[in-house]
Short mmCIF file of C-alpha atoms and ligand atoms in Angstrom, two decimals:
data_model
loop_
_atom_site.label_atom_id
_atom_site.label_comp_id
_atom_site.label_asym_id
_atom_site.label_seq_id
_atom_site.Cartn_x
_atom_site.Cartn_y
_atom_site.Cartn_z
CA MET M 15 165.79 104.16 72.23
CA LYS M 16 167.91 107.20 71.42
CA LEU M 17 170.94 106.46 69.26
CA THR M 18 174.31 107.39 70.76
CA PHE M 19 176.24 110.30 69.28
CA SER M 20 178.56 108.03 67.31
CA GLU M 21 175.75 105.75 66.13
CA ALA M 22 173.65 108.70 65.01
CA LEU M 23 176.52 110.17 62.98
CA GLN M 24 177.70 106.92 61.50
CA GLN M 25 174.41 105.43 60.30
CA SER M 26 174.46 104.68 56.59
CA THR M 27 171.67 107.23 56.07
CA PRO M 28 171.90 109.62 59.03
CA ALA M 29 168.56 111.11 60.06
CA PHE M 30 170.15 114.53 60.54
CA PRO M 31 170.23 114.60 64.33
CA VAL M 32 170.65 117.99 66.02
CA GLY M 33 173.01 118.63 68.91
CA VAL M 34 173.10 121.61 71.27
CA GLU M 35 175.98 123.43 72.91
CA VAL M 36 175.89 123.79 76.68
CA VAL M 37 178.22 126.39 78.14
CA THR M 38 179.42 125.67 81.66
CA THR M 39 179.44 128.35 84.34
CA ARG M 40 182.03 130.03 86.53
CA GLY M 41 181.18 129.18 90.13
CA ILE M 42 179.20 126.40 91.75
CA ASP M 43 175.69 127.46 90.81
CA ALA M 44 175.19 124.86 88.10
CA GLY M 45 171.47 124.17 88.59
CA GLN M 46 170.18 126.07 85.57
CA MET M 47 172.84 124.62 83.27
CA CYS M 48 172.02 121.06 84.47
CA ARG M 49 168.29 121.55 83.98
CA PHE M 50 168.87 122.92 80.46
CA ALA M 51 171.01 119.90 79.56
CA GLN M 52 168.54 117.43 81.11
CA ASP M 53 165.54 118.94 79.30
CA LEU M 54 167.41 118.71 76.02
CA LEU M 55 168.53 115.13 76.44
CA ARG M 56 165.03 113.99 77.48
CA ASP M 57 163.65 115.16 74.13
CA ASP M 58 163.91 112.82 71.14
CA ARG M 59 164.49 115.74 68.77
CA ILE M 60 167.90 116.35 70.36
CA GLY M 61 170.67 113.92 69.45
CA TRP M 62 173.36 115.05 71.87
CA ILE M 63 174.73 117.89 73.94
CA SER M 64 178.22 119.29 73.63
CA VAL M 65 179.85 120.82 76.69
CA THR M 66 182.46 123.57 76.42
CA ASP M 67 185.88 123.64 78.11
CA ASN M 68 186.72 127.06 79.58
CA PRO M 69 185.23 128.92 76.58
CA GLY M 70 186.77 132.22 75.59
CA GLY M 71 189.73 131.38 77.84
CA ASN M 72 187.66 131.88 81.02
CA PRO M 73 187.81 129.43 83.96
CA MET M 74 184.54 127.48 84.28
CA LEU M 75 183.28 124.24 85.77
CA PRO M 76 184.92 121.42 83.80
CA PRO M 77 182.71 119.78 81.14
CA ASP M 78 182.73 116.34 82.73
CA TYR M 79 181.28 117.81 85.93
CA LEU M 80 178.09 118.68 84.06
CA ALA M 81 178.16 115.47 82.05
CA GLY M 82 178.55 113.49 85.28
CA GLN M 83 175.37 115.07 86.67
CA LEU M 84 173.31 113.67 83.82
CA ALA M 85 172.63 110.01 84.49
CA ASP M 86 173.40 107.62 81.59
CA SER M 87 174.15 110.54 79.29
CA ALA M 88 177.81 109.85 78.55
CA LYS M 89 177.20 108.37 75.10
CA ASN M 90 175.14 111.40 74.07
CA THR M 91 177.56 113.96 75.43
CA VAL M 92 180.51 115.49 73.62
CA VAL M 93 183.12 117.01 75.88
CA HIS M 94 185.45 119.69 74.56
CA LEU M 95 189.12 119.37 75.41
CA THR M 96 191.49 122.28 74.81
CA CYS M 97 195.26 122.62 74.97
CA LYS M 98 195.40 126.18 76.31
CA ASP M 99 195.71 125.40 80.00
CA ASN M 100 196.98 121.81 80.15
CA ASN M 101 200.27 120.31 79.08
CA ARG M 102 200.41 116.89 77.44
CA LEU M 103 200.59 115.08 80.79
CA ALA M 104 197.48 116.81 82.10
CA LEU M 105 195.70 116.18 78.78
CA GLU M 106 196.54 112.49 78.88
CA SER M 107 195.46 112.25 82.50
CA GLN M 108 192.19 114.02 81.64
CA LEU M 109 191.64 111.57 78.79
CA TRP M 110 192.17 108.56 81.07
CA ARG M 111 189.54 110.01 83.38
CA TYR M 112 187.11 110.56 80.50
CA ALA M 113 187.72 107.01 79.25
CA ALA M 114 187.17 105.59 82.75
CA GLU M 115 183.94 107.56 83.14
CA GLY M 116 182.66 106.52 79.69
CA PHE M 117 183.01 109.91 77.99
CA CYS M 118 184.39 108.92 74.62
CA ASN M 119 183.08 111.72 72.37
CA ILE M 120 185.77 114.37 72.49
CA LEU M 121 186.06 117.59 70.51
CA ALA M 122 189.79 118.33 70.29
CA LEU M 123 190.61 122.04 70.18
CA SER M 124 193.75 124.10 70.50
CA GLY M 125 191.68 126.62 72.44
CA ASP M 126 191.44 130.36 72.94
CA LEU M 127 194.13 132.44 74.55
CA PRO M 128 193.45 132.61 78.31
CA ALA M 129 191.45 135.75 79.02
CA ALA M 130 190.85 135.69 82.75
CA GLY M 131 192.05 134.17 85.98
CA TYR M 132 192.53 134.84 89.64
CA PRO M 133 193.76 137.44 90.40
CA LYS M 134 194.67 138.36 86.81
CA CYS M 135 195.11 136.70 83.42
CA GLY M 136 196.60 133.19 83.51
CA ALA M 137 199.55 131.97 81.45
CA SER M 138 198.75 129.88 78.39
CA VAL M 139 200.30 126.43 77.96
CA PHE M 140 199.91 125.17 74.35
CA ASP M 141 202.35 122.31 74.86
CA PHE M 142 200.15 120.48 72.32
CA ASP M 143 197.82 121.70 69.61
CA SER M 144 194.61 120.06 68.41
CA ALA M 145 196.45 117.92 65.83
CA ALA M 146 198.83 116.51 68.46
CA LEU M 147 195.90 115.92 70.83
CA LEU M 148 194.08 113.96 68.13
CA ALA M 149 197.20 111.91 67.44
CA MET M 150 197.42 111.09 71.16
CA MET M 151 193.81 109.85 71.21
CA ARG M 152 194.42 107.80 68.06
CA ASP M 153 197.40 106.15 69.76
CA MET M 154 195.45 105.62 73.00
CA ASN M 155 192.73 103.89 70.98
CA ALA M 156 195.37 101.57 69.53
CA GLY M 157 196.81 100.86 73.00
CA LEU M 158 199.35 103.44 74.12
CA LYS M 159 202.91 102.14 74.21
CA VAL M 160 204.80 103.42 77.27
CA PRO M 161 208.13 102.56 78.91
CA GLY M 162 207.67 99.84 81.55
CA ARG M 163 209.48 99.66 84.90
CA ARG M 164 211.99 97.10 83.71
CA GLY M 165 212.97 99.06 80.61
CA ASN M 166 210.52 97.13 78.44
CA ILE M 167 207.65 98.64 76.45
CA GLU M 168 204.18 98.15 77.91
CA THR M 169 200.94 98.48 75.99
CA LEU M 170 198.15 100.12 77.95
CA PRO M 171 194.49 99.09 77.53
CA GLU M 172 192.84 100.45 74.40
CA THR M 173 190.42 103.34 74.70
CA SER M 174 187.53 104.03 72.33
CA PHE M 175 187.55 107.77 71.79
CA PHE M 176 185.42 109.13 68.97
CA ALA M 177 187.35 112.33 68.48
CA GLY M 178 186.35 115.29 66.36
CA CYS M 179 187.94 118.53 65.23
CA THR M 180 187.07 121.99 63.95
CA VAL M 181 188.14 124.04 60.97
CA SER M 182 187.81 127.76 60.45
CA PRO M 183 186.74 128.51 56.85
CA PHE M 184 185.67 132.13 57.44
CA LYS M 185 189.01 133.66 56.59
CA LYS M 186 189.29 136.63 54.33
CA ASN M 187 192.68 136.05 52.70
CA GLU M 188 194.15 133.18 50.72
CA ASN M 189 197.14 132.92 53.06
CA GLU M 190 194.79 132.40 56.02
CA LEU M 191 192.27 130.08 54.39
CA VAL M 192 194.51 127.60 52.60
CA PRO M 193 196.53 126.77 55.76
CA GLN M 194 193.21 126.18 57.57
CA TYR M 195 192.18 123.58 55.01
CA ALA M 196 195.64 121.98 55.07
CA LYS M 197 195.48 121.70 58.84
CA LEU M 198 192.02 120.14 58.65
CA LEU M 199 193.39 117.37 56.43
CA LYS M 200 196.30 116.94 58.82
CA LYS M 201 193.87 116.56 61.72
CA VAL M 202 191.91 113.95 59.77
CA ARG M 203 195.15 112.02 59.19
CA ALA M 204 195.84 112.34 62.93
CA GLY M 205 192.59 110.55 63.72
CA ALA M 206 189.69 113.02 63.65
CA GLY M 207 186.52 110.99 63.15
CA TRP M 208 184.16 113.91 62.56
CA VAL M 209 184.39 117.63 61.77
CA ILE M 210 182.46 120.67 62.92
CA PRO M 211 183.38 123.95 61.18
CA GLN M 212 183.58 127.23 63.07
CA LEU M 213 180.85 129.85 62.88
CA GLY M 214 179.95 132.06 59.97
CA TYR M 215 177.05 133.07 57.76
CA ASP M 216 178.24 132.29 54.26
CA MET M 217 176.97 128.87 53.21
CA ARG M 218 179.40 128.72 50.27
CA LYS M 219 182.25 128.36 52.77
CA PHE M 220 180.52 125.43 54.47
CA ALA M 221 180.02 123.84 51.04
CA GLU M 222 183.76 124.24 50.47
CA ILE M 223 184.55 122.06 53.48
CA LYS M 224 182.22 119.37 52.15
CA ARG M 225 183.91 119.50 48.74
CA LEU M 226 187.41 119.58 50.23
CA LEU M 227 186.76 116.36 52.14
CA GLN M 228 185.12 114.70 49.14
CA LEU M 229 187.99 115.54 46.80
CA ASN M 230 190.49 114.22 49.34
CA ASN M 231 188.53 110.97 49.75
CA VAL M 232 187.73 111.72 53.38
CA ASN M 233 184.44 110.14 54.29
CA ILE M 234 183.76 111.20 57.86
CA PRO M 235 180.67 112.89 59.34
CA LEU M 236 180.44 116.64 58.95
CA ILE M 237 178.33 118.62 61.44
CA GLY M 238 176.79 121.96 60.45
CA ASN M 239 177.44 124.60 63.08
CA VAL M 240 174.83 127.30 63.74
CA TYR M 241 175.04 130.06 66.31
CA VAL M 242 171.64 131.57 67.01
CA LEU M 243 172.48 135.26 66.91
CA THR M 244 171.35 138.19 68.99
CA LYS M 245 172.28 141.76 68.21
CA THR M 246 174.90 141.71 70.98
CA ALA M 247 176.47 138.46 69.75
CA ALA M 248 176.46 139.73 66.16
CA LYS M 249 178.28 142.90 67.19
CA MET M 250 180.87 140.88 69.08
CA PHE M 251 181.45 138.50 66.14
CA ASN M 252 181.68 141.48 63.81
CA SER M 253 184.31 143.15 65.98
CA GLY M 254 186.56 140.08 65.68
CA ARG M 255 186.70 139.70 69.45
CA LEU M 256 185.66 136.05 69.34
CA ALA M 257 188.32 134.06 67.52
CA GLY M 258 187.09 132.30 64.38
CA CYS M 259 183.44 133.53 64.54
CA VAL M 260 182.55 135.97 61.78
CA VAL M 261 179.58 138.25 61.16
CA SER M 262 180.26 140.47 58.14
CA GLY M 263 179.30 144.14 57.89
CA SER M 264 176.44 143.37 55.47
CA LEU M 265 174.87 140.85 57.85
CA LEU M 266 175.29 143.19 60.81
CA ALA M 267 173.45 145.94 58.90
CA GLU M 268 170.54 143.55 58.30
CA ILE M 269 170.56 142.39 61.91
CA GLU M 270 170.36 145.96 63.19
CA LYS M 271 167.25 146.46 61.07
CA TYR M 272 165.50 143.38 62.47
CA ALA M 273 166.72 143.94 66.03
CA ALA M 274 164.87 147.26 66.05
CA GLY M 275 161.56 145.35 65.82
CA ALA M 276 159.23 144.50 68.70
CA ASP M 277 160.69 140.98 69.26
CA LYS M 278 164.29 142.33 69.01
CA GLY M 279 164.84 140.21 65.93
CA LYS M 280 164.11 136.88 67.61
CA THR M 281 161.92 135.59 64.75
CA PHE M 282 164.56 136.56 62.19
CA PHE M 283 167.38 134.92 64.17
CA GLN M 284 165.46 131.68 64.68
CA GLU M 285 164.45 131.56 61.04
CA LEU M 286 168.03 132.17 59.95
CA ALA M 287 169.18 129.30 62.19
CA ALA M 288 166.50 126.94 60.81
CA LYS M 289 167.43 127.90 57.24
CA GLN M 290 171.09 127.20 57.94
CA LEU M 291 170.18 123.76 59.28
CA ALA M 292 168.12 123.14 56.13
CA VAL M 293 171.12 124.01 53.96
CA PHE M 294 173.36 121.66 55.92
CA GLN M 295 170.83 118.90 55.49
CA GLY M 296 170.56 119.63 51.77
CA LEU M 297 174.34 119.69 51.32
CA GLY M 298 174.57 116.22 52.87
CA PHE M 299 176.03 117.11 56.27
CA SER M 300 175.45 114.32 58.80
CA ALA M 301 174.00 116.50 61.55
CA GLY M 302 173.31 120.03 62.74
CA TYR M 303 174.44 121.81 65.87
CA LEU M 304 172.98 124.81 67.67
CA GLY M 305 174.86 127.19 69.93
CA GLY M 306 173.87 130.48 71.54
CA VAL M 307 170.59 129.16 72.95
CA ALA M 308 169.84 128.98 76.66
CA LYS M 309 166.23 127.81 76.71
CA PRO M 310 165.01 124.40 75.46
CA GLU M 311 161.88 125.97 73.96
CA ASP M 312 164.04 128.13 71.67
CA VAL M 313 165.89 125.04 70.46
CA PHE M 314 162.63 123.19 69.79
CA ALA M 315 161.14 126.21 67.99
CA ILE M 316 164.06 126.19 65.53
CA ILE M 317 163.74 122.45 64.92
CA GLU M 318 160.01 122.81 64.30
CA LYS M 319 160.68 125.61 61.79
CA LEU M 320 163.16 123.34 60.04
CA LYS M 321 160.52 120.64 59.68
CA GLN M 322 158.16 123.05 57.93
CA PHE M 323 160.49 123.67 54.98
CA ALA M 324 159.92 121.83 51.71
CA ALA M 325 162.58 119.39 50.52
CA ASP M 326 164.18 121.77 47.99
CA ASP M 327 163.90 125.02 49.95
CA TRP M 328 167.51 124.68 51.04
CA LYS M 329 168.70 125.58 47.53
CA MET M 330 167.06 128.98 47.87
CA PHE M 331 168.45 129.45 51.40
CA TYR M 332 171.92 128.48 50.15
CA LYS M 333 171.86 131.47 47.80
CA GLU M 334 170.23 133.71 50.40
CA ILE M 335 172.65 133.13 53.31
CA ARG M 336 175.70 134.60 51.68
CA TYR M 337 177.27 137.27 53.82
CA PRO M 338 180.96 137.20 52.89
CA GLN M 339 183.55 139.62 54.15
CA GLN M 340 184.68 142.22 51.65
CA ASP M 341 186.95 140.64 48.98
CA GLU M 342 186.85 137.28 50.73
CA PHE M 343 188.92 134.52 49.14
CA TYR M 344 187.27 131.24 48.10
CA TYR M 345 189.15 128.01 47.56
CA TYR M 346 186.73 126.68 44.96
CA ASP M 347 184.81 128.56 42.29
CA GLU M 348 181.12 129.45 42.52
CA ASN M 349 180.10 125.91 41.47
CA VAL M 350 181.78 124.55 44.55
CA LEU M 351 179.72 121.37 44.76
CA THR M 352 180.94 120.17 41.39
CA ALA M 353 184.37 121.83 41.35
CA ALA M 354 187.09 119.36 40.38
CA GLN M 355 189.94 121.33 41.91
CA PRO M 356 190.72 124.55 43.78
CA VAL M 357 190.82 127.83 41.88
CA PRO M 358 194.34 128.27 40.52
CA THR M 359 196.28 131.00 42.31
CA LEU M 360 199.52 132.69 41.38
CA ARG M 361 202.81 132.20 43.16
CA LYS M 362 203.19 135.72 44.47
CA ARG M 363 206.41 137.33 45.59
CA THR M 364 204.95 139.09 48.62
CA ARG M 365 206.93 141.08 51.15
CA ASN M 366 207.12 137.85 53.18
CA VAL M 367 209.36 136.23 50.57
CA ASN M 368 212.37 138.30 51.53
CA LEU M 369 216.15 138.02 51.33
CA PHE M 370 216.36 136.83 54.90
CA TYR M 371 214.15 133.83 54.07
CA ARG M 372 216.26 132.99 51.04
CA PHE M 373 219.41 133.16 53.18
CA SER M 374 217.86 130.85 55.80
CA ARG M 375 216.85 128.32 53.15
CA CYS M 376 220.36 128.29 51.68
CA VAL M 377 222.03 127.73 55.07
CA HIS M 378 219.63 124.93 55.89
CA ALA M 379 220.08 123.27 52.51
CA LEU M 380 223.87 123.29 52.96
CA ALA M 381 224.30 122.23 56.55
CA PHE M 382 221.11 120.65 57.87
CA ASN M 383 219.52 118.87 54.94
CA ARG M 384 219.71 115.10 55.34
CA GLY M 385 220.10 114.70 51.59
CA HIS M 386 223.15 117.02 51.28
CA GLN M 387 226.63 115.51 50.95
CA LEU M 388 227.91 117.56 53.91
CA TYR M 389 225.32 116.01 56.24
CA PRO M 390 227.16 112.74 57.07
CA LEU M 391 230.33 114.71 57.80
CA MET M 392 228.49 117.09 60.14
CA LYS M 393 226.87 114.13 61.82
CA ARG M 394 230.29 112.58 62.53
CA ILE M 395 231.73 115.89 63.83
CA PHE M 396 228.83 116.38 66.23
CA ALA M 397 228.97 112.73 67.35
CA PHE M 398 232.66 113.30 68.18
CA TRP M 399 231.94 116.52 70.11
CA GLU M 400 229.23 114.77 72.09
CA GLN M 401 231.71 112.38 73.66
CA LYS M 402 232.34 112.66 77.38
CA HIS M 403 235.93 113.87 76.89
CA CYS M 404 236.41 117.30 78.52
CA VAL M 405 237.80 118.99 75.35
CA CYS M 406 234.80 117.75 73.39
CA LYS M 407 232.44 118.96 76.09
CA THR M 408 233.96 122.45 75.81
CA CYS M 409 233.58 122.35 72.01
CA MET M 410 229.94 121.31 72.32
CA LYS M 411 229.22 124.05 74.85
CA THR M 412 230.83 126.65 72.59
CA VAL M 413 228.88 125.46 69.53
CA HIS M 414 225.66 125.53 71.52
CA ARG M 415 226.43 129.06 72.70
CA ILE M 416 227.05 130.21 69.11
CA GLU M 417 223.84 128.51 67.97
CA GLU M 418 221.83 130.04 70.79
CA MET M 419 223.11 133.58 70.21
CA SER M 420 222.87 133.57 66.43
CA LYS M 421 219.40 132.03 66.34
CA HIS M 422 218.19 134.32 69.08
CA ILE M 423 219.27 137.37 67.10
CA LEU M 424 217.99 136.06 63.76
CA TYR M 425 214.80 134.23 64.76
CA GLY M 426 214.04 135.08 68.39
CA CYS M 427 215.02 131.48 69.28
CA LYS M 428 213.94 130.23 72.72
CA ASP M 429 216.48 127.40 72.76
CA CYS M 430 213.80 124.70 72.78
CA GLY M 431 216.32 122.20 71.39
CA ASP M 432 213.74 120.72 68.98
CA CYS M 433 213.94 123.20 66.15
CA ALA M 434 210.87 123.75 63.95
CA LEU M 435 212.37 126.53 61.77
CA PRO M 436 212.68 124.45 58.57
CA ASP M 437 209.05 123.29 58.92
CA THR M 438 207.64 126.76 59.55
CA ALA M 439 209.49 128.72 56.87
CA TYR M 440 212.00 130.07 59.42
CA LEU M 441 209.51 131.62 61.82
CA CYS M 442 210.05 130.38 65.35
CA PRO M 443 206.71 129.08 66.72
CA MET M 444 208.06 129.30 70.26
CA SER M 445 208.69 133.05 70.10
CA GLN M 446 206.59 134.33 67.20
CA CYS M 447 203.31 132.42 67.54
CA SER M 448 201.20 133.21 70.60
CA LYS M 449 200.13 129.56 70.81
CA ASN M 450 203.39 127.88 69.71
CA MET M 451 201.55 126.22 66.78
CA ARG M 452 203.81 123.78 64.91
CA ASN M 453 201.28 121.97 62.72
CA GLY M 454 199.50 124.88 61.07
CA PRO M 455 197.45 127.80 62.31
CA CYS M 456 194.91 127.92 65.09
CA GLY M 457 191.50 129.24 64.04
CA GLY M 458 191.98 132.66 65.57
CA SER M 459 193.56 134.87 62.92
CA LEU M 460 191.62 137.86 61.62
CA HIS M 461 192.55 139.33 58.22
CA SER M 462 195.92 137.53 58.45
CA ARG M 463 196.69 139.12 61.83
CA CYS M 464 197.29 136.98 64.89
CA GLU M 465 194.46 136.50 67.36
CA ALA M 466 196.66 138.32 69.88
CA ASP M 467 196.61 141.20 67.35
CA ASP M 468 200.20 142.20 67.78
CA LYS M 469 201.62 140.74 64.57
CA ASP M 470 200.85 138.89 61.33
CA CYS M 471 199.96 135.24 61.91
CA ILE M 472 203.17 133.30 61.28
CA TRP M 473 201.27 130.75 59.21
CA THR M 474 200.15 133.39 56.71
CA ILE M 475 203.80 134.36 56.23
CA ALA M 476 204.86 130.70 56.10
CA TYR M 477 202.23 129.99 53.44
CA ASP M 478 203.43 132.87 51.24
CA ARG M 479 207.00 131.66 51.52
CA LEU M 480 206.40 127.94 51.07
CA LYS M 481 204.02 128.50 48.18
CA TYR M 482 206.44 130.79 46.38
CA PHE M 483 209.15 128.14 46.44
CA GLY M 484 206.73 125.28 45.66
CA ASP M 485 207.17 123.71 49.11
CA TRP M 486 203.59 124.08 50.36
CA GLU M 487 202.43 120.60 49.27
CA ALA M 488 205.40 119.01 51.04
CA PHE M 489 204.55 120.87 54.26
CA CYS M 490 200.93 119.68 54.05
CA ASN M 491 202.07 116.09 54.00
CA THR M 492 204.35 116.30 57.04
CA ASP M 493 203.50 114.34 60.18
CA VAL M 494 202.08 115.95 63.29
CA SER M 495 204.95 117.26 65.38
CA CYS M 496 205.38 118.61 68.89
CA ALA M 497 208.44 119.76 70.78
CA ASP M 498 210.18 117.36 73.18
CA ALA M 499 210.43 119.32 76.45
CA ALA M 500 213.40 117.17 77.53
CA LEU M 501 215.48 118.91 74.84
CA GLN M 502 214.88 122.45 76.17
CA GLY M 503 218.21 124.25 76.66
CA THR M 504 220.20 121.81 74.51
CA SER M 505 221.68 122.30 71.04
CA SER M 506 219.06 121.67 68.34
CA TRP M 507 221.90 121.21 65.84
CA ALA M 508 223.31 118.35 67.94
CA ASN M 509 219.84 116.93 68.44
CA LEU M 510 219.20 116.96 64.70
CA TYR M 511 222.45 115.18 63.85
CA ALA M 512 221.90 112.65 66.66
CA ASP M 513 218.31 111.97 65.49
CA ARG M 514 216.89 113.07 68.83
CA ASP M 515 214.48 115.74 67.54
CA HIS M 516 211.01 115.51 65.97
CA SER M 517 212.40 115.30 62.44
CA ALA M 518 214.05 111.94 63.20
CA VAL M 519 210.62 110.29 62.99
CA LYS M 520 210.35 111.25 59.34
CA LYS M 521 213.33 109.14 58.29
S1 SF4 N 615 200.34 133.42 65.11
FE1 SF4 N 615 198.64 132.46 63.93
S2 SF4 N 615 198.63 130.34 64.68
FE2 SF4 N 615 199.80 131.52 66.18
S3 SF4 N 615 198.28 132.15 67.71
FE3 SF4 N 615 198.43 133.83 66.25
S4 SF4 N 615 196.76 133.35 64.80
FE4 SF4 N 615 197.12 131.47 65.93
#
């Protein structure tokens, strides 16, 4: 009998199962997609299928619709769950439905920016990010504690989600890559039970993820991600239009050569995919994963090619599949598999470490730092102003007005009431990050620019600043945070002093 997804990944010596991505469709014509999924699951060579959730920000049939069509397939199906178009209530509700239907294998993603909708582009939500979503599943697995009707705390039945996450190692610059790795470790601490890196064609970067987890004593299954290219897909990945998926100029040049052949490069693409799987197997990844294929016979052809390789061939392929971007930054040196620590980097005073940042740090250290001697006094003053007395109410309103105006001018503050500025090196995630990311970057930046391409990614700036002042390690160890919507439109200063905001948890 076929092992379930979690059993296959967690065996003491995994047999390198291979999973396949199934992309849902827009509209009700789901026949072809269902047949593809059924044919795959019927074959013993395929360990599981993984069903996308509105990929590329386009509205599609939900993943559990397809999964529900496949009898007894729940344990061999991974459903993707993204935060782009659901707030935390909708995400929780979705998770209860998945748990009730037996879909426990969830890939938690922040998600792409919405790209389409009826009649025009939809608004994005990003109330949560992938780290917060993972933390919610971890807490649901432990029995979610919720307020009961009589003011007591009730514990809901435990779920058994086997949640996974992604990481995007194909970043060109240090200030993009290091935050990606930090966020991966944060997601693991938030409950990720397996990891699947984003797409790229430089095996050294995949080896880095393996080493990063090893050196941080993280022993969870790692799945090698392969996208079976076509010339069209390669051009799209090269243009940066698909967040987190990278085809470098040197690979594109090679692809154009092969694509001019009689089979349009199909043999080359399938061989490249099989070689990538061989490298993953050789590096000790628990499983492989194929995307970009629409016919079962193409999937099987790649798996058969993989079987034909000799045991040590992967070492040659590891050296061969190296298509980095120009001047790409690596976290470990060339001997990544034996590296004891990351390559040392300098604390650089970039243009991001400016006077304005220094000013913000000083103000925070004086007035809002729990360890400062002024803090207890400020706490008492704000507690006094928060009394119901009408004079105090006027004082509080005036203070809130001053806060709102000054922070709006200085930081583009949106008055969320649950201020993240000290965590994010004084860059407001509500106004300056297209996805409101509070726990580290999404996977979408390209050459340090935001996926929305209208600004630098705030996390690249935050990294430069925090690293320069030696605060990066401390940021990496912070808990997962998310804004409390109930505080919107209230004074974040008052909320800090009254321990109502996210930072109160850290005490
Ligand atoms: S600013 Fe950075 S984290 Fe925010 S959406 Fe853009 S790329 Fe993602």
